[in-house]
């Protein structure tokens, strides 16, 4: 079976989605980030677990995805952003993030660990997503396209080859890890 | 001679059995640990993103599944009319890869917490109880309001901490780096206003 037939096999994809989710939920819980105290600790800058998990995933994921992309076996899924969509949406998300103490993935994970407040949170997230779908026609014609970003990716923006940016980001992440160890964060 | 061969087989069988037992015990120990190194767990998530891209041509994002849930509930209530809404034409709600992902996350986190003996039904996390109070109704209300803002903001920005924050930034998507920065700027400011700035 080729990769393409697997990607188009609906039932196999449902199973793969479930298995990916199980592994993701397992890793999120084991890393500690399904815990409210850990996430609020990150936002109060007293616990850096969330950043360590995220940047480790970015470091490993980035190198693998760019290697596979250059081999021609995967394609990127980048979307154009804008001030009206990315910045405003991002800040609304951030405010909710602090109130809820979980993001969509970690809230689902926290439900699995028995957190009832996360259950209330996931109901809220679905309601919020529904509200956005309702508002979408109005927002799309007013602010979502305001201040469109000049490029889709960072290498395009800087006008340098992706491999150089990958190396730069990798060094930056390793430097941050080193810094966090030095300062005992 | 025959006896020697028998001893050899017995010794080999013993060593093999001991190896399997040791391997199994260390696996059990590994799976029942309360926490793994955040660096190691994060690296595991990175590998999971390789397989999601390769096998499913999909970034690892969690908010799309919630949009599907909202769409399916709306379609159920409106007798299918909601499916004609422009947003649901763009992101067709349904039981798909992204929706199954969320179900999997709940199951995986349950499995992990159950195996490590940390599964516990709790309404008010200890930090919130100490900082605000132990009232469950209040915590559930705050979580509901926070959740609504998270869902609204994630769809507004086109992704959440996993879709933009991890999958998008590792593809070097400009919108994802900006979104991730805004998630944390907004989160750090509001958390500081709510609980008091504590850094350094």
Short mmCIF file of C-alpha atoms in Angstrom, two decimals:
data_model
loop_
_atom_site.label_atom_id
_atom_site.label_comp_id
_atom_site.label_asym_id
_atom_site.label_seq_id
_atom_site.Cartn_x
_atom_site.Cartn_y
_atom_site.Cartn_z
CA UNK A 1 0.00 0.00 0.00
CA UNK A 2 1.49 3.33 -0.99
CA UNK A 3 1.44 6.39 1.24
CA UNK A 4 -1.10 8.06 -1.04
CA UNK A 5 -3.65 5.25 -0.76
CA UNK A 6 -3.16 5.26 3.02
CA UNK A 7 -3.71 9.03 3.13
CA UNK A 8 -6.94 8.66 1.17
CA UNK A 9 -8.24 5.65 3.12
CA UNK A 10 -10.89 7.22 5.33
CA UNK A 11 -11.16 4.42 7.89
CA UNK A 12 -7.40 4.06 8.23
CA UNK A 13 -7.17 7.83 8.80
CA UNK A 14 -9.78 7.72 11.57
CA UNK A 15 -7.74 5.00 13.28
CA UNK A 16 -4.50 6.95 12.74
CA UNK A 17 -6.12 10.08 14.17
CA UNK A 18 -7.17 8.12 17.26
CA UNK A 19 -3.75 6.49 17.70
CA UNK A 20 -1.95 9.81 17.19
CA UNK A 21 -4.25 11.34 19.80
CA UNK A 22 -3.61 8.54 22.30
CA UNK A 23 0.16 8.96 21.93
CA UNK A 24 -0.16 12.77 22.10
CA UNK A 25 -2.38 12.64 25.21
CA UNK A 26 -0.01 10.14 26.85
CA UNK A 27 3.01 12.38 26.18
CA UNK A 28 1.20 15.55 27.29
CA UNK A 29 0.19 13.91 30.58
CA UNK A 30 3.63 12.40 31.21
CA UNK A 31 5.30 15.77 30.55
CA UNK A 32 3.08 17.39 33.19
CA UNK A 33 1.35 19.96 30.98
CA UNK A 34 -2.17 18.55 31.46
CA UNK A 35 -1.88 19.96 34.99
CA UNK A 36 -3.49 23.39 35.59
CA UNK A 37 -0.80 24.38 38.11
CA UNK A 38 1.97 23.75 35.55
CA UNK A 39 0.30 25.85 32.82
CA UNK A 40 -0.53 28.76 35.14
CA UNK A 41 3.04 28.47 36.44
CA UNK A 42 4.27 29.01 32.88
CA UNK A 43 2.05 32.08 32.39
CA UNK A 44 3.28 33.46 35.74
CA UNK A 45 6.85 32.63 34.66
CA UNK A 46 7.51 30.45 37.70
CA UNK A 47 7.49 27.04 35.91
CA UNK A 48 9.03 26.59 32.45
CA UNK A 49 7.78 23.06 31.68
CA UNK A 50 5.39 24.20 28.91
CA UNK A 51 8.12 26.05 27.01
CA UNK A 52 10.54 23.10 27.40
CA UNK A 53 7.97 20.67 25.99
CA UNK A 54 6.98 22.98 23.12
CA UNK A 55 10.52 23.90 22.07
CA UNK A 56 11.72 20.28 22.25
CA UNK A 57 8.85 19.29 19.97
CA UNK A 58 9.67 22.17 17.61
CA UNK A 59 13.38 21.28 17.52
CA UNK A 60 12.85 17.58 16.76
CA UNK A 61 9.79 18.13 14.56
CA UNK A 62 11.36 20.92 12.50
CA UNK A 63 14.48 18.96 11.56
CA UNK A 64 12.47 15.85 10.61
CA UNK A 65 9.83 17.74 8.63
CA UNK A 66 12.43 19.71 6.64
CA UNK A 67 14.47 16.55 5.94
CA UNK A 68 11.30 14.75 4.72
CA UNK A 69 10.27 17.82 2.74
CA UNK A 70 13.58 17.92 0.91
CA UNK A 71 13.14 14.18 0.21
CA UNK A 72 9.75 15.07 -1.29
CA UNK A 73 7.66 12.84 0.98
CA UNK A 74 5.79 15.53 2.95
CA UNK A 75 4.44 18.97 2.11
CA UNK A 76 4.14 22.00 4.38
CA UNK A 77 0.79 23.25 5.68
CA UNK A 78 1.39 26.95 6.25
CA UNK A 79 -1.38 29.53 6.17
CA UNK A 80 -1.15 33.23 5.46
CA UNK A 81 -1.73 35.36 8.55
CA UNK A 82 -2.73 38.95 9.22
CA UNK A 83 -2.83 41.41 12.09
CA UNK A 84 -6.64 41.21 12.14
CA UNK A 85 -6.73 37.42 12.35
CA UNK A 86 -3.46 36.25 13.93
CA UNK A 87 -2.72 39.05 16.41
CA UNK A 88 -6.28 39.77 17.57
CA UNK A 89 -7.23 36.08 17.65
CA UNK A 90 -3.97 35.25 19.41
CA UNK A 91 -4.56 37.84 22.14
CA UNK A 92 -8.17 36.65 22.70
CA UNK A 93 -6.78 33.11 22.95
CA UNK A 94 -4.14 34.28 25.43
CA UNK A 95 -6.73 35.90 27.70
CA UNK A 96 -8.80 32.71 27.65
CA UNK A 97 -5.65 30.63 28.22
CA UNK A 98 -5.01 32.47 31.51
CA UNK A 99 -8.64 32.13 32.70
CA UNK A 100 -9.02 28.48 31.72
CA UNK A 101 -5.48 27.38 32.56
CA UNK A 102 -5.47 24.89 29.67
CA UNK A 103 -5.31 25.12 25.87
CA UNK A 104 -7.51 22.92 23.63
CA UNK A 105 -5.10 19.94 23.59
CA UNK A 106 -4.12 20.05 27.25
CA UNK A 107 -7.79 20.63 28.26
CA UNK A 108 -8.78 17.41 26.50
CA UNK A 109 -5.85 15.69 28.21
CA UNK A 110 -6.80 17.12 31.60
CA UNK A 111 -10.34 15.72 31.16
CA UNK A 112 -8.67 12.30 30.85
CA UNK A 113 -6.85 12.83 34.16
CA UNK A 114 -10.15 13.59 35.94
CA UNK A 115 -10.10 17.42 35.95
CA UNK A 116 -13.72 18.59 36.05
CA UNK A 117 -12.78 22.24 35.40
CA UNK A 118 -11.17 21.07 32.14
CA UNK A 119 -14.47 19.38 31.22
CA UNK A 120 -16.21 22.72 31.73
CA UNK A 121 -13.41 24.24 29.65
CA UNK A 122 -13.81 21.90 26.66
CA UNK A 123 -17.55 22.67 26.56
CA UNK A 124 -16.56 26.35 26.51
CA UNK A 125 -14.01 25.78 23.72
CA UNK A 126 -16.65 24.13 21.52
CA UNK A 127 -19.06 27.01 22.26
CA UNK A 128 -16.33 29.53 21.41
CA UNK A 129 -15.54 27.74 18.15
CA UNK A 130 -19.27 27.79 17.35
CA UNK A 131 -19.48 31.53 18.09
CA UNK A 132 -16.59 32.12 15.69
CA UNK A 133 -18.35 30.13 12.95
CA UNK A 134 -21.43 32.36 13.48
CA UNK A 135 -19.36 35.57 13.39
CA UNK A 136 -17.19 34.42 10.49
CA UNK A 137 -19.07 36.10 7.59
CA UNK A 138 -18.99 39.49 9.37
CA UNK A 139 -15.39 39.13 10.59
CA UNK A 140 -14.15 37.95 7.19
CA UNK A 141 -15.48 41.07 5.50
CA UNK A 142 -14.26 43.47 8.20
CA UNK A 143 -11.12 42.60 10.14
CA UNK A 144 -9.73 39.14 9.38
CA UNK A 145 -7.85 40.35 6.29
CA UNK A 146 -6.61 43.62 7.79
CA UNK A 147 -2.84 43.98 7.78
CA UNK A 148 -1.99 40.83 5.83
CA UNK A 149 1.53 39.55 6.59
CA UNK A 150 4.05 40.03 3.76
CA UNK A 151 5.08 36.36 3.62
CA UNK A 152 3.85 32.87 4.41
CA UNK A 153 7.05 31.62 6.03
CA UNK A 154 9.96 33.11 7.98
CA UNK A 155 12.55 32.12 5.29
CA UNK A 156 10.44 33.93 2.66
CA UNK A 157 10.18 37.01 4.89
CA UNK A 158 13.94 37.11 5.49
CA UNK A 159 14.80 36.06 1.95
CA UNK A 160 17.15 33.31 3.11
CA UNK A 161 17.19 29.59 2.40
CA UNK A 162 15.02 27.46 4.74
CA UNK A 163 17.98 25.28 5.76
CA UNK A 164 19.76 28.34 7.20
CA UNK A 165 16.66 29.35 9.19
CA UNK A 166 16.24 25.75 10.44
CA UNK A 167 19.85 25.79 11.67
CA UNK A 168 19.38 29.24 13.24
CA UNK A 169 16.19 28.26 15.07
CA UNK A 170 17.82 25.01 16.27
CA UNK A 171 20.79 26.91 17.71
CA UNK A 172 18.44 29.46 19.31
CA UNK A 173 16.39 26.69 20.99
CA UNK A 174 19.49 24.89 22.27
CA UNK A 175 20.82 28.21 23.59
CA UNK A 176 17.53 28.81 25.43
CA UNK A 177 17.67 25.30 26.95
CA UNK A 178 21.21 25.98 28.09
CA UNK A 179 20.13 29.35 29.53
CA UNK A 180 17.24 27.77 31.44
CA UNK A 181 19.61 25.18 32.92
CA UNK A 182 22.11 27.87 33.92
CA UNK A 183 19.45 30.01 35.61
CA UNK A 184 17.82 26.93 37.16
CA UNK A 185 14.44 27.55 35.49
CA UNK B 1 27.41 -34.49 24.65
CA UNK B 2 23.60 -34.61 24.65
CA UNK B 3 23.60 -33.47 28.26
CA UNK B 4 25.89 -30.55 27.34
CA UNK B 5 23.52 -29.42 24.60
CA UNK B 6 20.61 -29.66 27.06
CA UNK B 7 22.44 -27.46 29.54
CA UNK B 8 23.25 -25.03 26.76
CA UNK B 9 19.55 -24.78 25.78
CA UNK B 10 18.51 -24.42 29.43
CA UNK B 11 21.05 -21.67 30.04
CA UNK B 12 20.05 -19.90 26.85
CA UNK B 13 16.37 -20.17 27.82
CA UNK B 14 17.16 -18.80 31.28
CA UNK B 15 19.08 -15.81 29.89
CA UNK B 16 16.33 -15.06 27.38
CA UNK B 17 13.66 -15.26 30.09
CA UNK B 18 15.66 -12.99 32.41
CA UNK B 19 16.11 -10.48 29.56
CA UNK B 20 12.39 -10.45 28.79
CA UNK B 21 11.52 -9.99 32.47
CA UNK B 22 14.05 -7.17 32.88
CA UNK B 23 12.82 -5.51 29.71
CA UNK B 24 9.18 -5.85 30.76
CA UNK B 25 9.93 -4.51 34.25
CA UNK B 26 11.75 -1.46 32.91
CA UNK B 27 8.90 -0.85 30.43
CA UNK B 28 6.37 -1.05 33.28
CA UNK B 29 8.52 1.24 35.39
CA UNK B 30 8.77 3.68 32.48
CA UNK B 31 5.01 3.73 31.83
CA UNK B 32 4.12 4.04 35.50
CA UNK B 33 6.47 6.97 36.17
CA UNK B 34 4.53 10.07 37.24
CA UNK B 35 6.44 12.41 34.92
CA UNK B 36 8.96 12.17 32.13
CA UNK B 37 11.56 14.78 31.34
CA UNK B 38 9.77 17.62 29.49
CA UNK B 39 12.60 17.56 26.93
CA UNK B 40 12.05 13.85 26.25
CA UNK B 41 8.24 14.06 26.12
CA UNK B 42 8.53 17.11 23.84
CA UNK B 43 10.91 15.24 21.53
CA UNK B 44 8.33 12.42 21.42
CA UNK B 45 5.69 14.94 20.31
CA UNK B 46 8.11 16.08 17.59
CA UNK B 47 8.39 12.49 16.31
CA UNK B 48 4.59 12.18 16.42
CA UNK B 49 4.39 15.21 14.11
CA UNK B 50 6.68 13.42 11.63
CA UNK B 51 4.27 10.48 11.48
CA UNK B 52 1.20 12.75 11.25
CA UNK B 53 2.71 14.59 8.25
CA UNK B 54 3.96 11.41 6.62
CA UNK B 55 1.01 9.06 7.13
CA UNK B 56 -1.90 11.52 7.26
CA UNK B 57 -0.63 14.68 5.50
CA UNK B 58 -1.84 16.54 8.60
CA UNK B 59 -0.35 19.00 11.09
CA UNK B 60 -1.03 18.15 14.74
CA UNK B 61 -3.71 20.69 15.73
CA UNK B 62 -6.39 20.39 18.38
CA UNK B 63 -8.82 23.28 17.80
CA UNK B 64 -10.16 21.94 14.46
CA UNK B 65 -11.77 19.01 16.30
CA UNK B 66 -13.65 21.45 18.56
CA UNK B 67 -14.89 23.34 15.50
CA UNK B 68 -16.19 20.03 14.13
CA UNK B 69 -17.99 19.32 17.40
CA UNK B 70 -19.64 22.76 17.35
CA UNK B 71 -20.66 22.28 13.71
CA UNK B 72 -22.12 18.82 14.32
CA UNK B 73 -24.10 20.05 17.36
CA UNK B 74 -25.39 23.06 15.39
CA UNK B 75 -26.28 20.86 12.42
CA UNK B 76 -28.09 18.46 14.76
CA UNK B 77 -30.11 21.28 16.32
CA UNK B 78 -30.92 23.01 13.03
CA UNK B 79 -31.76 19.84 11.11
CA UNK B 80 -28.65 20.14 8.92
CA UNK B 81 -29.09 23.82 8.00
CA UNK B 82 -25.94 24.87 9.88
CA UNK B 83 -23.85 22.92 7.34
CA UNK B 84 -24.63 25.69 4.85
CA UNK B 85 -22.91 28.33 7.01
CA UNK B 86 -19.84 29.70 5.17
CA UNK B 87 -17.41 28.62 7.89
CA UNK B 88 -18.66 25.04 7.86
CA UNK B 89 -18.30 24.98 4.09
CA UNK B 90 -14.65 25.81 4.62
CA UNK B 91 -14.03 23.46 7.57
CA UNK B 92 -16.53 20.67 7.01
CA UNK B 93 -17.66 19.35 10.41
CA UNK B 94 -17.62 15.59 10.87
CA UNK B 95 -16.02 12.63 12.52
CA UNK B 96 -12.63 12.96 10.86
CA UNK B 97 -8.91 12.70 11.67
CA UNK B 98 -8.93 15.92 13.74
CA UNK B 99 -12.00 14.87 15.73
CA UNK B 100 -10.61 11.41 16.49
CA UNK B 101 -7.38 13.10 17.61
CA UNK B 102 -9.22 14.81 20.51
CA UNK B 103 -10.91 11.56 21.57
CA UNK B 104 -7.46 9.95 21.51
CA UNK B 105 -5.92 12.72 23.63
CA UNK B 106 -8.54 12.14 26.36
CA UNK B 107 -7.86 8.37 26.23
CA UNK B 108 -4.07 8.71 26.15
CA UNK B 109 -3.97 11.12 29.09
CA UNK B 110 -6.35 8.85 31.03
CA UNK B 111 -4.12 5.85 30.33
CA UNK B 112 -1.00 7.73 31.40
CA UNK B 113 -2.52 9.08 34.63
CA UNK B 114 -4.16 5.74 35.46
CA UNK B 115 -0.89 3.82 34.97
CA UNK B 116 1.01 6.28 37.17
CA UNK B 117 -1.73 6.34 39.81
CA UNK B 118 -2.31 10.08 39.50
CA UNK B 119 -5.86 9.91 38.05
CA UNK B 120 -8.11 11.93 40.38
CA UNK B 121 -11.49 13.60 39.96
CA UNK B 122 -10.82 17.22 40.97
CA UNK B 123 -12.91 20.33 40.32
CA UNK B 124 -10.64 23.04 41.73
CA UNK B 125 -6.87 22.80 41.05
CA UNK B 126 -4.73 23.45 44.14
CA UNK B 127 -3.20 26.68 42.83
CA UNK B 128 -6.62 28.18 42.05
CA UNK B 129 -8.00 27.04 45.43
CA UNK B 130 -5.12 28.73 47.25
CA UNK B 131 -5.16 31.93 45.19
CA UNK B 132 -8.92 32.45 44.70
CA UNK B 133 -10.85 30.00 46.83
CA UNK B 134 -12.13 26.42 46.89
CA UNK B 135 -15.60 27.13 45.44
CA UNK B 136 -16.19 24.59 42.65
CA UNK B 137 -19.05 26.49 41.01
CA UNK B 138 -16.88 29.58 40.66
CA UNK B 139 -13.94 27.64 39.19
CA UNK B 140 -16.20 25.84 36.68
CA UNK B 141 -17.70 29.19 35.60
CA UNK B 142 -14.28 30.79 35.14
CA UNK B 143 -13.17 27.72 33.16
CA UNK B 144 -16.28 27.92 30.94
CA UNK B 145 -15.70 31.62 30.18
CA UNK B 146 -11.98 31.00 29.61
CA UNK B 147 -12.86 28.08 27.35
CA UNK B 148 -15.20 30.23 25.25
CA UNK B 149 -12.40 32.78 24.74
CA UNK B 150 -9.90 29.99 23.95
CA UNK B 151 -12.23 28.45 21.33
CA UNK B 152 -13.10 31.82 19.81
CA UNK B 153 -9.47 33.01 19.76
CA UNK B 154 -8.09 29.73 18.39
CA UNK B 155 -10.44 29.73 15.39
CA UNK B 156 -9.94 33.49 14.94
CA UNK B 157 -6.16 33.06 14.81
CA UNK B 158 -6.43 29.87 12.74
CA UNK B 159 -4.94 27.52 15.32
CA UNK B 160 -4.04 26.90 18.95
CA UNK B 161 -0.97 26.07 21.05
CA UNK B 162 -0.52 22.78 19.17
CA UNK B 163 -1.55 23.78 15.62
CA UNK B 164 0.23 27.14 15.60
CA UNK B 165 2.47 26.87 18.68
CA UNK B 166 4.12 23.56 17.75
CA UNK B 167 3.13 22.30 14.27
CA UNK B 168 3.13 25.76 12.67
CA UNK B 169 6.28 27.18 14.24
CA UNK B 170 8.29 24.06 13.33
CA UNK B 171 7.29 24.58 9.68
CA UNK B 172 8.63 28.14 10.12
CA UNK B 173 5.20 29.60 9.28
CA UNK B 174 5.30 33.35 9.93
CA UNK B 175 1.65 33.45 11.13
CA UNK B 176 2.40 30.68 13.65
CA UNK B 177 5.38 32.49 15.22
CA UNK B 178 3.27 35.65 15.57
CA UNK B 179 0.29 33.66 16.92
CA UNK B 180 2.45 31.79 19.48
CA UNK B 181 3.93 35.09 20.66
CA UNK B 182 0.42 36.59 21.03
CA UNK B 183 -0.86 33.52 22.94
CA UNK B 184 1.89 33.97 25.52
CA UNK B 185 1.82 37.80 25.62
CA UNK B 186 -1.97 37.71 26.21
CA UNK B 187 -1.69 34.79 28.64
CA UNK B 188 1.17 36.25 30.69
CA UNK B 189 -0.55 39.67 30.94
CA UNK B 190 -3.96 38.31 31.98
CA UNK B 191 -2.49 35.71 34.37
CA UNK B 192 -0.39 38.49 35.93
CA UNK B 193 -3.46 40.74 36.31
CA UNK B 194 -5.47 37.87 37.84
CA UNK B 195 -2.89 36.38 40.19
CA UNK B 196 -0.23 39.10 40.50
CA UNK B 197 3.02 39.26 38.57
CA UNK B 198 5.56 36.98 40.32
CA UNK B 199 8.62 37.14 38.11
CA UNK B 200 11.43 37.06 38.96
#
